[in-house]
Coordinates of C-alpha atoms in Angstrom, one line a residue:
M1117 CA -48.3 -20.5 14.1
V1118 CA -47.1 -18.8 10.8
D1119 CA -48.3 -15.2 10.8
R1120 CA -49.9 -13.5 7.8
I1121 CA -46.7 -11.7 6.6
S1122 CA -44.6 -14.9 6.8
E1123 CA -47.3 -16.9 4.9
T1124 CA -47.4 -14.2 2.2
I1125 CA -43.6 -14.3 1.9
L1126 CA -43.6 -18.0 1.4
Q1127 CA -46.4 -18.0 -1.1
T1128 CA -44.7 -15.2 -3.1
L1129 CA -41.3 -17.0 -3.2
V1130 CA -43.0 -20.3 -4.3
A1131 CA -45.1 -18.5 -7.0
S1132 CA -41.9 -16.8 -8.4
G1133 CA -40.1 -20.2 -8.6
E1134 CA -37.4 -19.0 -6.2
L1135 CA -38.4 -21.5 -3.4
A1136 CA -39.4 -25.1 -3.8
L1137 CA -42.8 -26.1 -2.5
A1138 CA -41.3 -28.8 -0.3
D1139 CA -38.9 -26.3 1.2
S1140 CA -41.8 -23.9 1.9
T1141 CA -43.7 -26.7 3.7
A1142 CA -40.6 -27.6 5.8
V1143 CA -40.1 -23.9 6.8
R1144 CA -43.8 -23.6 7.9
E1145 CA -43.3 -26.7 10.1
Q1146 CA -40.1 -25.3 11.6
I1147 CA -41.8 -21.9 12.4
D1148 CA -44.8 -23.7 13.9
T1149 CA -42.5 -25.8 16.2
G1150 CA -40.4 -22.7 17.2
K1151 CA -37.2 -23.8 15.5
G1152 CA -36.5 -20.5 14.0
A1153 CA -37.7 -17.2 12.4
I1154 CA -38.6 -17.0 8.8
Y1155 CA -35.5 -14.9 7.8
S1156 CA -33.0 -17.3 9.4
L1157 CA -34.7 -20.3 8.0
L1158 CA -34.8 -19.0 4.4
V1159 CA -31.7 -16.8 4.1
T1160 CA -29.3 -18.2 6.7
G1161 CA -30.4 -21.6 5.6
S1162 CA -29.5 -20.8 2.0
K1163 CA -33.0 -21.5 0.7
V1164 CA -33.2 -18.1 -1.0
T1165 CA -30.9 -15.1 -1.3
E1166 CA -31.2 -12.1 0.9
E1167 CA -32.4 -10.0 -2.1
Q1168 CA -35.1 -12.5 -3.0
Y1169 CA -36.3 -12.6 0.6
T1170 CA -36.4 -8.8 0.8
K1171 CA -38.3 -8.4 -2.4
A1172 CA -40.9 -10.9 -1.2
Y1173 CA -41.1 -9.2 2.2
A1174 CA -41.7 -5.8 0.5
A1175 CA -44.5 -7.4 -1.6
A1176 CA -46.1 -8.8 1.6
L1177 CA -46.0 -5.4 3.2
G1178 CA -47.3 -3.6 0.1
M1179 CA -44.0 -1.6 -0.1
P1180 CA -41.8 -0.9 -3.0
Y1181 CA -38.5 -2.8 -3.1
I1182 CA -35.1 -1.2 -4.0
D1183 CA -31.5 -2.2 -4.3
V1184 CA -29.7 1.1 -3.5
R1185 CA -26.4 -0.2 -4.7
D1186 CA -27.7 0.5 -8.2
K1187 CA -28.3 4.2 -7.4
Q1188 CA -26.0 7.1 -8.1
I1189 CA -26.6 9.1 -4.9
E1190 CA -25.5 12.8 -4.7
S1191 CA -23.6 13.6 -1.6
K1192 CA -26.1 16.4 -0.7
V1193 CA -28.9 13.8 -0.7
L1194 CA -26.8 11.3 1.3
D1195 CA -26.1 14.0 3.9
I1196 CA -29.8 14.5 4.6
I1197 CA -29.3 11.6 7.2
P1198 CA -26.1 11.8 9.3
E1199 CA -23.8 8.8 8.9
S1200 CA -24.2 7.7 12.5
T1201 CA -28.0 7.8 12.2
A1202 CA -27.9 6.0 8.9
R1203 CA -25.7 3.2 10.3
E1204 CA -27.7 2.8 13.6
H1205 CA -31.1 2.7 11.8
M1206 CA -30.0 1.1 8.5
I1207 CA -31.6 3.8 6.4
I1208 CA -30.4 5.8 3.4
A1209 CA -31.7 8.9 1.6
Y1210 CA -31.2 8.1 -2.1
E1211 CA -33.2 10.7 -4.0
Q1212 CA -34.6 14.2 -3.5
T1213 CA -36.9 16.3 -5.6
D1214 CA -38.8 19.5 -4.9
E1215 CA -41.8 17.4 -3.8
V1216 CA -40.4 14.4 -2.0
V1217 CA -37.4 12.7 -0.3
K1218 CA -37.0 9.0 -1.1
L1219 CA -35.7 6.7 1.6
A1220 CA -34.5 3.1 1.6
M1221 CA -34.6 1.2 4.9
A1222 CA -34.0 -2.4 6.1
N1223 CA -36.4 -2.3 9.1
P1224 CA -40.0 -1.3 8.1
N1225 CA -41.1 -1.2 11.7
D1226 CA -38.8 1.7 12.6
R1227 CA -41.4 4.4 12.0
Q1228 CA -39.9 6.8 14.4
I1229 CA -36.8 7.5 12.3
V1230 CA -39.0 8.0 9.2
E1231 CA -41.1 10.6 11.1
F1232 CA -37.9 12.3 12.3
I1233 CA -36.6 12.6 8.7
H1234 CA -40.0 13.8 7.6
K1235 CA -39.9 16.7 10.1
K1236 CA -36.3 17.5 9.3
V1237 CA -36.8 17.9 5.5
D1238 CA -40.3 19.4 5.9
K1239 CA -41.7 17.5 2.9
P1240 CA -43.2 14.2 2.2
V1241 CA -41.0 11.1 2.3
E1242 CA -41.4 7.8 0.3
V1243 CA -40.0 4.7 1.9
A1244 CA -38.8 1.6 0.0
L1245 CA -37.6 -1.7 1.6
A1246 CA -33.9 -2.6 1.0
S1247 CA -31.8 -5.5 2.2
V1248 CA -29.3 -5.0 5.1
T1249 CA -26.4 -5.9 2.7
S1250 CA -27.4 -3.3 0.0
I1251 CA -27.7 -0.6 2.6
R1252 CA -24.5 -1.6 4.4
E1253 CA -22.6 -1.5 1.1
T1254 CA -24.1 1.9 0.2
L1255 CA -23.1 3.3 3.5
A1256 CA -19.5 3.1 2.2
K1257 CA -20.4 6.1 0.0
Y1258 CA -20.2 8.2 3.2
E1259 CA -16.5 7.5 3.2
G1260 CA -16.0 9.3 -0.1
T1261 CA -12.7 8.6 -1.8
L1262 CA -9.3 8.1 -0.2
E1263 CA -8.0 11.1 -2.0
A1264 CA -10.8 13.4 -0.7
D1265 CA -10.5 11.9 2.8
L1266 CA -6.8 12.6 3.1
Q1267 CA -6.3 15.8 1.2
Q1268 CA -7.8 17.9 4.0
V1269 CA -5.2 16.7 6.5
I1270 CA -2.0 16.6 4.3
D1271 CA -1.2 20.3 4.8
E1272 CA -1.6 20.0 8.6
A1273 CA 0.5 16.8 8.5
K1274 CA 3.3 18.5 6.7
K1275 CA 3.6 21.0 9.6
A1276 CA 3.0 18.4 12.3
N1277 CA 5.7 16.0 11.1
E1278 CA 8.7 18.3 10.7
E1279 CA 12.2 17.1 10.4
G1280 CA 13.7 15.9 13.7
K1281 CA 10.3 15.7 15.6
D1282 CA 10.0 12.9 18.1
L1283 CA 8.6 9.9 16.2
S1284 CA 6.2 8.7 18.9
K1285 CA 4.9 12.3 19.3
A1286 CA 4.4 12.5 15.5
A1287 CA 2.6 9.2 15.4
E1288 CA 0.1 10.4 18.0
D1289 CA -0.5 13.7 16.2
L1290 CA -4.1 13.9 15.0
P1291 CA -3.4 14.4 11.2
I1292 CA -1.1 11.4 11.1
I1293 CA -3.7 9.3 12.9
K1294 CA -6.3 10.4 10.4
I1295 CA -4.0 9.5 7.4
A1296 CA -3.2 6.1 8.8
D1297 CA -6.8 5.3 9.8
S1298 CA -8.1 6.4 6.4
I1299 CA -5.7 4.2 4.6
L1300 CA -6.7 1.2 6.7
R1301 CA -10.5 1.9 6.6
H1302 CA -10.6 2.4 2.8
A1303 CA -8.7 -0.8 2.2
I1304 CA -11.3 -2.7 4.2
L1305 CA -14.2 -1.0 2.3
K1306 CA -12.7 -1.7 -1.1
G1307 CA -12.2 -5.4 -0.3
S1308 CA -8.4 -5.2 -0.5
S1309 CA -6.2 -8.2 0.5
D1310 CA -3.0 -6.1 0.9
I1311 CA -1.9 -2.5 1.5
H1312 CA 1.5 -1.3 0.3
I1313 CA 3.0 1.9 1.6
E1314 CA 6.0 2.5 -0.6
P1315 CA 8.5 5.4 -0.1
T1316 CA 10.2 6.8 -3.2
E1317 CA 12.7 9.7 -3.4
E1318 CA 10.1 12.5 -3.3
K1319 CA 6.8 10.9 -2.3
V1320 CA 5.0 8.0 -0.7
V1321 CA 2.8 5.8 -2.9
V1322 CA -0.2 3.9 -1.3
R1323 CA -1.3 0.8 -3.3
Y1324 CA -4.1 -1.7 -2.6
R1325 CA -4.2 -5.3 -3.9
I1326 CA -7.8 -5.9 -5.0
D1327 CA -8.8 -9.2 -6.5
G1328 CA -5.1 -10.1 -6.9
I1329 CA -4.1 -6.9 -8.8
L1330 CA -2.3 -3.9 -7.3
H1331 CA -3.9 -0.5 -7.8
D1332 CA -2.3 2.9 -7.1
M1333 CA -4.7 4.6 -4.7
M1334 CA -2.9 7.7 -3.3
V1335 CA 0.3 9.7 -3.4
L1336 CA 1.3 11.3 -0.1
P1337 CA 4.1 13.9 0.6
K1338 CA 7.3 12.3 1.8
T1339 CA 7.2 14.4 5.0
V1340 CA 4.4 12.2 6.4
L1341 CA 6.2 8.9 5.9
A1342 CA 8.0 8.8 9.3
G1343 CA 4.8 9.6 11.2
V1344 CA 2.7 7.0 9.3
V1345 CA 5.3 4.3 9.7
A1346 CA 5.6 5.1 13.4
R1347 CA 1.8 5.0 13.8
I1348 CA 1.6 1.6 12.1
K1349 CA 4.4 0.3 14.3
I1350 CA 2.7 1.5 17.5
L1351 CA -0.5 -0.3 16.5
S1352 CA 1.5 -3.4 15.8
N1353 CA 3.6 -3.2 19.0
L1354 CA 6.8 -2.9 17.0
K1355 CA 10.0 -0.9 17.9
I1356 CA 9.5 2.5 16.4
D1357 CA 13.2 3.4 16.7
E1358 CA 14.4 0.4 14.7
H1359 CA 14.9 1.4 11.1
R1360 CA 17.6 -0.9 9.9
L1361 CA 16.0 -4.4 10.4
P1362 CA 12.8 -5.8 9.1
Q1363 CA 10.0 -6.3 11.6
D1364 CA 6.8 -8.3 11.7
G1365 CA 3.7 -7.6 13.8
R1366 CA -0.1 -7.7 13.9
F1367 CA -3.1 -5.7 15.1
K1368 CA -6.9 -5.8 14.7
L1369 CA -9.7 -3.4 13.8
E1370 CA -13.2 -4.1 14.8
S1371 CA -16.6 -2.5 14.2
D1372 CA -20.2 -3.5 13.7
D1373 CA -19.4 -4.0 10.0
Y1374 CA -16.1 -5.8 10.0
N1375 CA -13.5 -7.6 12.2
V1376 CA -10.2 -7.5 10.3
A1377 CA -6.7 -8.5 11.5
F1378 CA -3.7 -6.8 9.8
R1379 CA -0.5 -8.8 9.5
V1380 CA 2.3 -6.1 9.2
S1381 CA 5.7 -6.4 7.6
T1382 CA 8.2 -3.5 7.6
L1383 CA 11.3 -3.5 5.4
P1384 CA 14.2 -1.0 5.1
V1385 CA 14.5 0.2 1.5
F1386 CA 16.7 2.9 -0.1
D1387 CA 14.2 5.7 0.5
G1388 CA 12.9 4.8 3.9
E1389 CA 10.8 2.0 5.3
K1390 CA 8.3 0.1 3.3
I1391 CA 5.2 -1.3 4.9
V1392 CA 3.1 -4.2 3.6
M1393 CA -0.1 -5.2 5.5
R1394 CA -2.1 -8.3 4.7
L1395 CA -5.8 -8.0 5.6
L1396 CA -7.3 -11.1 7.2
D1397 CA -11.1 -11.3 7.7
E1398 CA -11.7 -12.6 11.3
S1399 CA -15.5 -12.1 11.2
G1400 CA -15.8 -15.9 11.2
K1401 CA -17.8 -16.0 8.0
G1402 CA -15.0 -17.5 6.0
V1403 CA -15.5 -19.0 2.6
S1404 CA -17.7 -22.1 2.1
L1405 CA -16.7 -24.9 -0.2
D1406 CA -19.9 -24.3 -2.0
N1407 CA -18.7 -20.8 -3.1
V1408 CA -15.0 -21.4 -4.1
G1409 CA -15.9 -22.3 -7.7
M1410 CA -15.8 -26.1 -7.9
D1411 CA -18.3 -27.8 -10.2
E1412 CA -20.6 -30.4 -8.8
K1413 CA -18.5 -33.4 -9.7
S1414 CA -15.3 -31.9 -8.3
L1415 CA -17.0 -30.7 -5.2
K1416 CA -18.4 -34.1 -4.5
M1417 CA -15.0 -35.8 -5.1
F1418 CA -13.4 -33.3 -2.7
R1419 CA -16.0 -33.7 0.0
D1420 CA -15.9 -37.5 -0.3
N1421 CA -12.2 -37.5 0.3
I1422 CA -12.1 -35.0 3.2
A1423 CA -14.7 -37.2 4.9
K1424 CA -12.3 -40.2 5.0
P1425 CA -10.8 -40.9 8.4
N1426 CA -7.2 -41.1 7.2
G1427 CA -4.9 -40.5 4.3
M1428 CA -3.5 -37.3 2.7
I1429 CA -5.1 -34.6 0.7
L1430 CA -2.7 -32.2 -1.2
V1431 CA -3.6 -28.8 -2.7
T1432 CA -1.0 -27.5 -5.1
G1433 CA -0.3 -24.2 -6.8
P1434 CA 2.0 -21.1 -6.5
T1435 CA 1.9 -18.5 -3.8
G1436 CA -1.4 -16.6 -3.8
S1437 CA -3.4 -19.2 -5.6
G1438 CA -5.9 -19.7 -2.8
K1439 CA -4.6 -23.0 -1.4
T1440 CA -4.8 -22.0 2.2
T1441 CA -8.4 -20.7 1.7
T1442 CA -9.4 -24.0 0.3
L1443 CA -7.9 -25.9 3.2
Y1444 CA -9.6 -23.6 5.7
S1445 CA -12.9 -24.1 3.9
A1446 CA -12.4 -27.9 4.3
M1447 CA -11.5 -27.6 8.0
R1448 CA -14.6 -25.4 8.6
E1449 CA -16.7 -28.3 7.4
L1450 CA -14.8 -30.9 9.4
N1451 CA -14.7 -28.8 12.6
T1452 CA -17.1 -30.5 14.9
S1453 CA -17.0 -31.4 18.6
E1454 CA -16.2 -35.0 17.7
V1455 CA -12.8 -34.3 16.2
N1456 CA -9.5 -32.7 17.3
I1457 CA -8.0 -30.6 14.5
S1458 CA -4.4 -29.4 14.9
T1459 CA -2.4 -27.2 12.5
I1460 CA 1.2 -26.1 12.0
E1461 CA 1.3 -23.0 9.8
D1462 CA 3.6 -20.2 8.6
P1463 CA 2.0 -17.8 9.2
I1464 CA -1.4 -18.4 10.8
E1465 CA -3.7 -16.8 8.2
Y1466 CA -7.1 -17.0 9.9
R1467 CA -8.1 -17.8 13.5
M1468 CA -10.5 -20.7 13.8
Q1469 CA -12.5 -21.5 16.9
R1470 CA -11.8 -25.0 18.4
V1471 CA -8.8 -25.5 16.1
N1472 CA -5.4 -25.8 17.7
Q1473 CA -3.2 -23.6 15.5
T1474 CA 0.6 -23.5 15.9
Q1475 CA 2.8 -20.8 14.3
V1476 CA 6.2 -22.0 12.9
Q1477 CA 9.1 -20.2 14.6
P1478 CA 12.4 -21.3 13.0
K1479 CA 14.5 -19.0 15.1
I1480 CA 13.7 -21.2 18.2
G1481 CA 13.7 -24.5 16.3
L1482 CA 9.9 -24.8 15.8
T1483 CA 10.0 -25.8 12.2
F1484 CA 7.3 -27.6 10.2
S1485 CA 8.9 -30.9 10.9
N1486 CA 9.5 -30.4 14.6
G1487 CA 6.0 -29.0 15.0
L1488 CA 4.4 -31.9 13.1
R1489 CA 6.3 -34.4 15.2
A1490 CA 4.8 -32.7 18.3
L1491 CA 1.3 -32.5 16.8
V1492 CA 1.2 -36.3 16.3
R1493 CA 1.5 -36.7 20.1
Q1494 CA -1.4 -34.4 20.7
D1495 CA -4.1 -37.0 19.8
P1496 CA -5.3 -35.3 16.6
D1497 CA -7.9 -36.7 14.2
I1498 CA -7.1 -34.1 11.5
I1499 CA -3.7 -32.4 10.9
M1500 CA -3.2 -29.4 8.6
V1501 CA 0.4 -28.7 7.6
G1502 CA 0.7 -25.3 6.0
E1503 CA 3.3 -26.5 3.4
I1504 CA 5.4 -29.6 2.8
R1505 CA 8.8 -28.0 2.0
D1506 CA 11.4 -30.6 2.8
E1507 CA 12.1 -34.4 3.0
E1508 CA 11.6 -34.6 6.8
T1509 CA 8.2 -32.9 6.7
A1510 CA 7.1 -35.0 3.8
S1511 CA 8.2 -38.2 5.6
L1512 CA 6.4 -37.2 8.8
A1513 CA 3.2 -36.2 6.9
V1514 CA 3.1 -39.6 5.1
N1515 CA 3.7 -41.5 8.4
A1516 CA 0.9 -39.5 10.1
A1517 CA -1.5 -40.4 7.2
L1518 CA -0.4 -44.1 7.5
T1519 CA -1.1 -44.1 11.2
G1520 CA -4.8 -43.2 11.1
H1521 CA -4.8 -39.4 10.7
L1522 CA -6.3 -37.3 8.0
V1523 CA -3.5 -34.9 6.8
L1524 CA -4.3 -31.8 4.8
S1525 CA -1.4 -29.9 3.2
T1526 CA 0.0 -27.9 0.3
L1527 CA 2.8 -28.3 -2.2
H1528 CA 4.3 -25.9 -4.7
T1529 CA 3.8 -27.6 -8.0
N1530 CA 2.2 -26.4 -11.3
S1531 CA -0.3 -29.2 -11.7
A1532 CA -2.1 -31.9 -9.7
A1533 CA -0.1 -34.7 -11.4
G1534 CA 3.1 -32.9 -10.6
A1535 CA 2.6 -33.5 -6.9
V1536 CA 3.6 -37.2 -7.2
P1537 CA 7.0 -36.7 -8.8
R1538 CA 7.6 -33.9 -6.3
L1539 CA 7.0 -36.2 -3.3
M1540 CA 9.3 -38.7 -4.9
D1541 CA 12.0 -35.9 -5.1
M1542 CA 11.5 -35.6 -1.4
K1543 CA 12.5 -39.3 -1.0
V1544 CA 8.9 -40.6 -0.4
E1545 CA 8.7 -44.1 -1.7
P1546 CA 6.1 -44.8 -4.5
F1547 CA 4.4 -47.5 -2.5
L1548 CA 3.9 -45.1 0.4
I1549 CA 2.4 -42.4 -1.9
A1550 CA 0.1 -45.1 -3.3
S1551 CA -1.2 -46.1 0.1
T1552 CA -1.5 -42.7 1.7
L1553 CA -2.5 -40.1 -1.0
N1554 CA -6.3 -39.8 -1.2
L1555 CA -6.6 -36.8 -3.6
V1556 CA -4.5 -34.1 -5.2
M1557 CA -6.0 -30.8 -6.4
A1558 CA -4.3 -28.0 -8.2
Q1559 CA -5.8 -24.5 -8.4
R1560 CA -5.4 -20.9 -9.5
L1561 CA -7.5 -17.8 -8.9
V1562 CA -9.2 -15.8 -11.6
R1563 CA -11.1 -12.6 -11.3
K1564 CA -14.9 -12.9 -11.7
L1565 CA -16.8 -10.7 -14.1
C1566 CA -19.1 -8.1 -12.5
E1567 CA -22.6 -9.4 -12.6
S1568 CA -24.0 -5.8 -12.8
C1569 CA -22.3 -4.8 -16.1
R1570 CA -21.6 -8.2 -17.7
T1571 CA -23.0 -8.6 -21.2
Q1572 CA -23.0 -11.5 -23.7
V1573 CA -20.8 -11.1 -26.8
P1574 CA -20.5 -13.5 -29.8
I1575 CA -17.3 -15.5 -30.0
D1576 CA -14.8 -14.2 -32.6
Q1577 CA -11.7 -15.5 -34.2
A1578 CA -9.4 -13.8 -31.8
M1579 CA -11.1 -15.5 -28.9
M1580 CA -11.0 -18.9 -30.7
D1581 CA -7.2 -18.4 -31.3
S1582 CA -6.7 -17.6 -27.6
I1583 CA -8.6 -20.7 -26.5
A1584 CA -6.7 -22.9 -29.0
D1585 CA -3.4 -21.6 -27.5
I1586 CA -4.2 -23.2 -24.1
V1587 CA -6.5 -26.2 -24.8
K1588 CA -7.4 -28.6 -27.6
L1589 CA -10.5 -27.3 -29.2
D1590 CA -12.1 -30.7 -30.0
R1591 CA -11.6 -32.0 -26.4
M1592 CA -12.8 -28.6 -25.0
L1593 CA -16.0 -28.8 -27.0
E1594 CA -16.6 -32.3 -25.5
V1595 CA -15.9 -31.1 -22.0
L1596 CA -18.5 -28.3 -22.4
K1597 CA -21.1 -30.8 -23.6
Q1598 CA -20.4 -33.2 -20.8
Q1599 CA -20.8 -30.5 -18.2
E1600 CA -24.0 -29.4 -20.0
V1601 CA -22.7 -25.9 -20.6
I1602 CA -23.7 -26.1 -24.3
A1603 CA -26.1 -28.3 -26.2
K1604 CA -25.1 -31.8 -27.4
D1605 CA -25.2 -30.7 -31.0
A1606 CA -23.6 -27.3 -30.6
D1607 CA -20.3 -26.2 -32.2
W1608 CA -17.9 -23.3 -31.5
K1609 CA -19.9 -20.9 -33.7
G1610 CA -22.9 -21.0 -31.3
V1611 CA -20.8 -20.5 -28.2
Q1612 CA -21.3 -17.1 -26.4
M1613 CA -18.7 -15.3 -24.4
F1614 CA -19.1 -12.5 -21.9
A1615 CA -17.5 -9.0 -21.4
A1616 CA -17.9 -6.4 -18.6
P1617 CA -17.0 -2.8 -19.4
G1618 CA -16.9 -1.7 -15.7
C1619 CA -19.4 0.2 -13.5
I1620 CA -19.6 1.8 -10.1
K1621 CA -19.9 -1.6 -8.4
C1622 CA -16.7 -3.1 -9.7
H1623 CA -13.0 -2.7 -10.6
N1624 CA -12.7 -2.4 -14.4
G1625 CA -15.4 -5.0 -15.0
Y1626 CA -14.2 -7.5 -12.2
K1627 CA -15.6 -8.1 -8.8
G1628 CA -14.3 -10.9 -6.6
R1629 CA -12.3 -14.0 -7.4
M1630 CA -12.9 -17.7 -7.8
G1631 CA -10.8 -20.8 -8.3
I1632 CA -10.2 -22.9 -11.4
Y1633 CA -9.3 -26.5 -10.5
E1634 CA -8.1 -29.9 -11.5
M1635 CA -8.1 -32.9 -9.3
F1636 CA -7.7 -36.7 -9.3
E1637 CA -8.1 -39.5 -6.8
M1638 CA -5.6 -42.2 -6.0
T1639 CA -7.6 -45.1 -7.3
P1640 CA -6.3 -48.7 -7.4
S1641 CA -5.5 -48.4 -11.1
M1642 CA -3.6 -45.1 -10.5
Q1643 CA -1.7 -46.8 -7.6
R1644 CA -0.5 -49.5 -10.0
L1645 CA 1.0 -46.9 -12.3
L1646 CA 3.2 -45.5 -9.6
S1647 CA 6.9 -46.2 -9.9
A1648 CA 10.1 -44.2 -9.5
T1649 CA 10.1 -43.4 -13.2
I1650 CA 6.4 -42.2 -13.5
T1651 CA 6.1 -38.9 -15.3
T1652 CA 3.7 -36.0 -14.7
D1653 CA 2.4 -36.4 -18.3
A1654 CA 1.7 -40.1 -17.8
L1655 CA -0.2 -39.5 -14.6
E1656 CA -2.3 -36.6 -16.1
T1657 CA -3.1 -38.8 -19.2
A1658 CA -4.3 -41.6 -16.9
A1659 CA -6.4 -39.3 -14.8
K1660 CA -8.1 -37.9 -17.8
K1661 CA -8.8 -41.3 -19.3
E1662 CA -9.9 -43.1 -16.1
Q1663 CA -11.5 -40.3 -14.1
G1664 CA -12.4 -37.8 -16.8
M1665 CA -10.2 -35.2 -15.1
V1666 CA -10.7 -31.7 -16.5
T1667 CA -7.5 -29.7 -16.4
M1668 CA -7.3 -26.2 -14.8
L1669 CA -7.2 -24.4 -18.1
E1670 CA -10.2 -26.5 -19.4
D1671 CA -12.1 -25.6 -16.2
G1672 CA -11.2 -22.0 -16.8
V1673 CA -12.7 -22.1 -20.3
V1674 CA -15.8 -23.8 -18.9
K1675 CA -16.2 -20.8 -16.5
V1676 CA -15.6 -18.4 -19.4
V1677 CA -18.5 -19.9 -21.4
R1678 CA -20.7 -19.9 -18.2
G1679 CA -20.0 -16.1 -18.0
L1680 CA -18.2 -16.2 -14.7
T1681 CA -14.9 -14.9 -16.0
N1682 CA -13.3 -14.1 -19.4
I1683 CA -10.6 -15.6 -21.6
E1684 CA -8.1 -12.8 -20.7
E1685 CA -8.1 -14.0 -17.0
V1686 CA -7.6 -17.6 -18.0
L1687 CA -4.7 -16.6 -20.3
R1688 CA -3.2 -14.6 -17.4
V1689 CA -3.3 -17.7 -15.2
A1690 CA -2.0 -19.9 -18.0
K1691 CA 1.3 -17.9 -18.0
E1692 CA 1.9 -19.1 -14.5

């Protein structure tokens, strides 16, 4: 039986237009039959967002709703509640006056903690309901800045890591541990994909790659380098007394908020040893195909092709363009108890449950081609090859696709159409490409504009010139109309662009990344075009004419007009 609060939540969401009436009825029936709680059915089931649910929940309880991520919170106010208590009870103090302390909490039934804080501050408290996500992200403010976190231990570290001190002893010294742990923790909180610890002649520079761009985060004294390097090596189970050769390792950090693996690479450089760490989210959430940035038509085409029982799907683009993430998203959808998925990768980026992942090890002869040859004998339904690099791997992948397997892989080409001549360069016959290749997709990553500070700006001549540099204006206008981004009778003068000046929630106006794509299917008419002399331009022209293929740069401009990114990002990608 649906309780009063749940019923009010459903009615509120329907009245606001955030939940369809049919979905509301279905959720009621599922609650009545014991198939789930209202939160999981609505939020986990992607019927509404977490914030929409929380707002409706607050209204049902007669409480105010707040998103604490929008608040500038003074440190003295934040410190009213100790960090450990705030994390345990999901509660934040966000404002204090002479008369009242204002609290945001995720669990309105936790009245004990409210009473505890009331007694502690000895004044009235006002409680607002906030989502778990907004409180969790605001808890990061307890961390302060990397600079503030490290400055207090640098002087101690200078003394503790004197010249000639035993490296393993220095690595276990508390200040060194604090420095290394702070670097790792802040990288996770800032959503970094990589950490660079770079020695120069007089100092050590710490940089984070955030949304594809490197940012200087901290400068450390050179005296802490040996200890920090040794600490990272110990965590990664590497040889701490080996300084002349590169080493690779891995370790993991886990907490209630994150589960992150660090892939570590050390490299001797002129001024010491440089460390680069790749952060890999192993929380299991991953990226859904719904959220990578494909439009509806492209997403349907991609899903239709990964659902086929055999054939080959190729994702192309340079290093760092998100190819592997796309393939993992596809495997996540395909990963059921009815199929056997096997991969051969270099390196294994993410661990996936029930997927048989094999790491390439050329030193002992386990190459892509040898690994793929072995995988075919493992009774797979789906095979993912990290990259097709040579003739032998290409030949084996094509043969696997011919013999009833679905093969997912990547190629280094600049466009989708460029994949076909590239396979021919690897001595794959045109008739084999025609009969095995299901779909080719090319992609790049662009930074997304921050939704909190994004504003509309009218298009100007400079923007028009920038767009004209990368796409044909007449065709682009037609693409925008076909995708219903602008009205059928609109022209360029009526098109709006977007800009984001930057705020406390983002990095210079950007937050997160998304893909821009182009793709085509190997239809019968495309198959007839294939010959040893087919050019990339001819294939691209045919794909545009027959399938209405939108190029990557055109897709980028569509996303610019939708307000998802800006023209500067698309121009940056166009240079690749």
